[in-house]
Amino acid sequence: MTTEVVKTHIVVAQNASGRNMNVPIYRMQGSRPGPTVYIQSSIHGAEVQGNVVIYQLIQRLKKMDVCGEIILVPNCNPIGTNIKAGEYTLGRFDPVNGTNWNRGYFFDEEAVKRFARTVTPEESIDGVKKRFRSHLLNAINKKLAEPWGLGLAQQLNLKLQQMAVNADFVLDLHNGPVSTRHVYIPEYAKESAALFNIPHCIFIPNVFAGALDEATFCPWWTLQQQVKKNLGRQVSFGVEAFTLEMGSQEVINFKEGNIDATSIVSYLNAKGALHSCDVTPDNMLRIGVYLRDYKTLFTDWGGMVEYLAKPGSPIKQGDAMAQILNIDDLDNENGSRTLEAPCDLIPILHFPSASVLSGTQLYKVFTNYETLTE
């Protein structure tokens, strides 16, 4: 059985000439009941690999029997994609207001707590979910209609969040600077780490810091906890959201995109979004770490750097991570120095440039990590 792909467009912004900037929306509606899935890519302009992953997903999913609905939004931030400086894409921040494109989503914890007080012991889970989704959408719409207006990044974020609000599963596809694959997973959904073919897993607290995954799962987690507190009733709404980091920014690779599409299909199949699908997660080494142990190594110097520690490859305390060139000391023993690992760690990503200012986030690394599967 095949699934039809329906394409529409949404206006996400206007440029300085007053012309609309659109993004495509690909919807796949199954003939069988099932969950709603929302997947987007490229909220940061230089993080383009997710668009190839969505392409590979569409090519595969349209030949499959989808249950429920899958919504795919590639290149969801065309403004960021087009912010260029020479050969580089500077699409991480709203150029007008300086805001991170991935920090303007909406969550009102107190409003969720007020809603929780309206839930009765007799109300069904489906009934609560339907009412709560309506509540969330109304809150987002109200925020978008703010009479004083909103910054460009927040406008974009809220328009995307409108499409994601009804989803049971939300995947936000990203890339690091120079990076290995890793995934951010809310602590309550830790078991889902084994459903993706991603070797490095970061478990984040069930709290809001502005990103889409948090804006998705925090309302449902908060509601679940408040219903338990108010009524003594254990409920699970089954909503999950993840940020998937699929390698390095500024490059695309169709072969790697197909690998990541397989990983996502294995997750969707496990969550009931596909019928008669035989794709299952790989048996592989998966390493996990809590966010508090996902450390940033800053520099206290400036210079030019050769990165010796490869993302994804464990190194021991004292091993060389980088060699630094100091231009002012090329004629003496201080012209080159080595940066050593402060503890046993796994480098996950590093700064993309060889030219480094003091205070730069040089590496992000796993420390105190654990083996999840092998």
Coordinates of C-alpha atoms in Angstrom, one line a residue, residues 110-244:
E110 CA 1.1 28.6 35.4
A111 CA -1.6 28.3 32.6
V112 CA -1.0 24.6 32.5
K113 CA -1.4 24.3 36.2
R114 CA -4.7 26.3 36.0
F115 CA -5.9 23.9 33.3
A116 CA -5.0 20.9 35.4
R117 CA -7.4 22.0 38.0
T118 CA -10.3 21.6 35.5
V119 CA -9.5 17.9 35.0
T120 CA -12.0 15.7 36.8
P121 CA -11.5 12.1 38.0
E122 CA -14.0 10.8 35.5
E123 CA -12.6 12.5 32.4
S124 CA -11.1 10.2 29.8
I125 CA -7.5 10.6 28.7
D126 CA -8.7 11.3 25.1
G127 CA -11.0 13.9 26.5
V128 CA -8.2 15.6 28.4
K129 CA -5.9 15.5 25.4
K130 CA -8.5 17.1 23.1
R131 CA -9.3 19.9 25.5
F132 CA -5.7 20.5 26.3
R133 CA -4.6 20.7 22.7
S134 CA -7.3 23.3 22.1
H135 CA -6.1 25.2 25.1
L136 CA -2.5 25.1 23.9
L137 CA -3.4 26.3 20.4
N138 CA -5.5 29.1 21.7
A139 CA -2.6 30.2 23.9
I140 CA -0.2 30.2 20.9
N141 CA -2.7 32.1 18.7
K142 CA -3.1 34.7 21.5
K143 CA 0.6 35.1 21.8
L144 CA 0.9 35.6 18.0
A145 CA -1.8 38.3 18.2
E146 CA 0.2 40.2 20.9
P147 CA -0.7 43.9 20.3
W148 CA 2.9 45.1 20.8
G149 CA 4.1 42.6 18.2
L150 CA 6.9 40.0 18.4
G151 CA 10.4 39.6 17.2
L152 CA 11.0 37.8 13.9
A153 CA 12.4 34.6 15.5
Q154 CA 9.5 34.3 17.9
Q155 CA 6.9 34.9 15.1
L156 CA 8.5 32.1 13.1
N157 CA 8.7 29.8 16.1
L158 CA 5.1 30.2 17.0
K159 CA 3.9 29.6 13.4
L160 CA 5.8 26.4 13.4
Q161 CA 4.5 25.5 16.9
Q162 CA 0.9 25.9 15.6
M163 CA 1.6 23.0 13.3
A164 CA 3.3 20.9 15.9
V165 CA 0.8 21.4 18.8
N166 CA -1.5 18.5 17.8
A167 CA 1.4 16.0 17.4
D168 CA 2.0 13.0 19.6
F169 CA 5.6 12.8 18.5
V170 CA 7.8 15.8 17.4
L171 CA 11.3 15.5 15.9
D172 CA 13.4 18.7 15.4
L173 CA 16.3 17.9 13.0
H174 CA 19.5 19.8 13.7
N175 CA 23.3 19.6 13.1
G176 CA 26.3 20.6 15.2
P177 CA 29.3 22.6 13.9
V178 CA 31.7 19.7 13.4
S179 CA 29.7 16.9 15.1
T180 CA 28.9 13.3 15.5
R181 CA 25.2 12.1 15.7
H182 CA 23.5 12.7 19.0
V183 CA 20.0 13.1 20.3
Y184 CA 18.4 15.1 23.2
I185 CA 15.9 13.0 25.1
P186 CA 13.6 14.2 28.0
E187 CA 14.4 12.2 31.1
Y188 CA 10.9 10.8 31.3
A189 CA 11.3 9.2 27.8
K190 CA 14.7 7.7 28.5
E191 CA 13.6 4.3 27.2
S192 CA 13.0 5.7 23.7
A193 CA 16.8 6.2 23.3
A194 CA 17.0 2.6 22.1
L195 CA 14.5 3.2 19.3
F196 CA 16.8 5.5 17.3
N197 CA 20.0 4.3 15.6
I198 CA 21.9 7.2 17.3
P199 CA 25.0 6.4 19.3
H200 CA 25.1 9.3 21.7
C201 CA 22.1 10.3 23.9
I202 CA 21.7 13.3 26.1
F203 CA 19.0 13.1 28.8
I204 CA 17.6 16.6 29.5
P205 CA 15.5 17.7 32.5
N206 CA 11.7 17.9 31.9
V207 CA 12.0 21.7 32.0
F208 CA 11.6 24.5 29.5
A209 CA 14.6 26.4 28.0
G210 CA 12.9 27.8 24.8
A211 CA 13.4 25.0 22.2
L212 CA 10.7 23.2 20.2
D213 CA 11.2 19.8 21.9
E214 CA 10.8 21.4 25.3
A215 CA 7.9 23.5 24.2
T216 CA 6.2 20.2 23.1
F217 CA 6.9 17.9 26.1
C218 CA 6.9 20.4 29.0
P219 CA 3.2 21.2 28.9
W220 CA 2.2 17.5 28.8
W221 CA 4.7 16.6 31.5
T222 CA 3.5 19.4 33.7
L223 CA -0.1 18.5 33.2
Q224 CA 0.6 14.9 34.0
Q225 CA 2.4 15.8 37.3
Q226 CA -0.4 18.3 38.3
V227 CA -3.2 15.8 37.7
K228 CA -1.3 13.3 39.9
K229 CA -0.9 16.0 42.5
N230 CA -4.5 17.2 42.4
L231 CA -6.3 13.9 41.9
G232 CA -3.8 11.3 42.9
R233 CA -4.4 9.9 39.4
Q234 CA -1.6 8.4 37.4
V235 CA -1.9 9.4 33.8
S236 CA 0.3 9.2 30.8
F237 CA -0.4 11.2 27.6
G238 CA 2.2 9.5 25.5
V239 CA 3.6 12.7 24.0
E240 CA 7.4 12.7 23.2
A241 CA 9.7 15.2 21.5
F242 CA 13.3 15.1 20.6
T243 CA 16.1 17.2 19.0
L244 CA 18.1 15.0 16.7

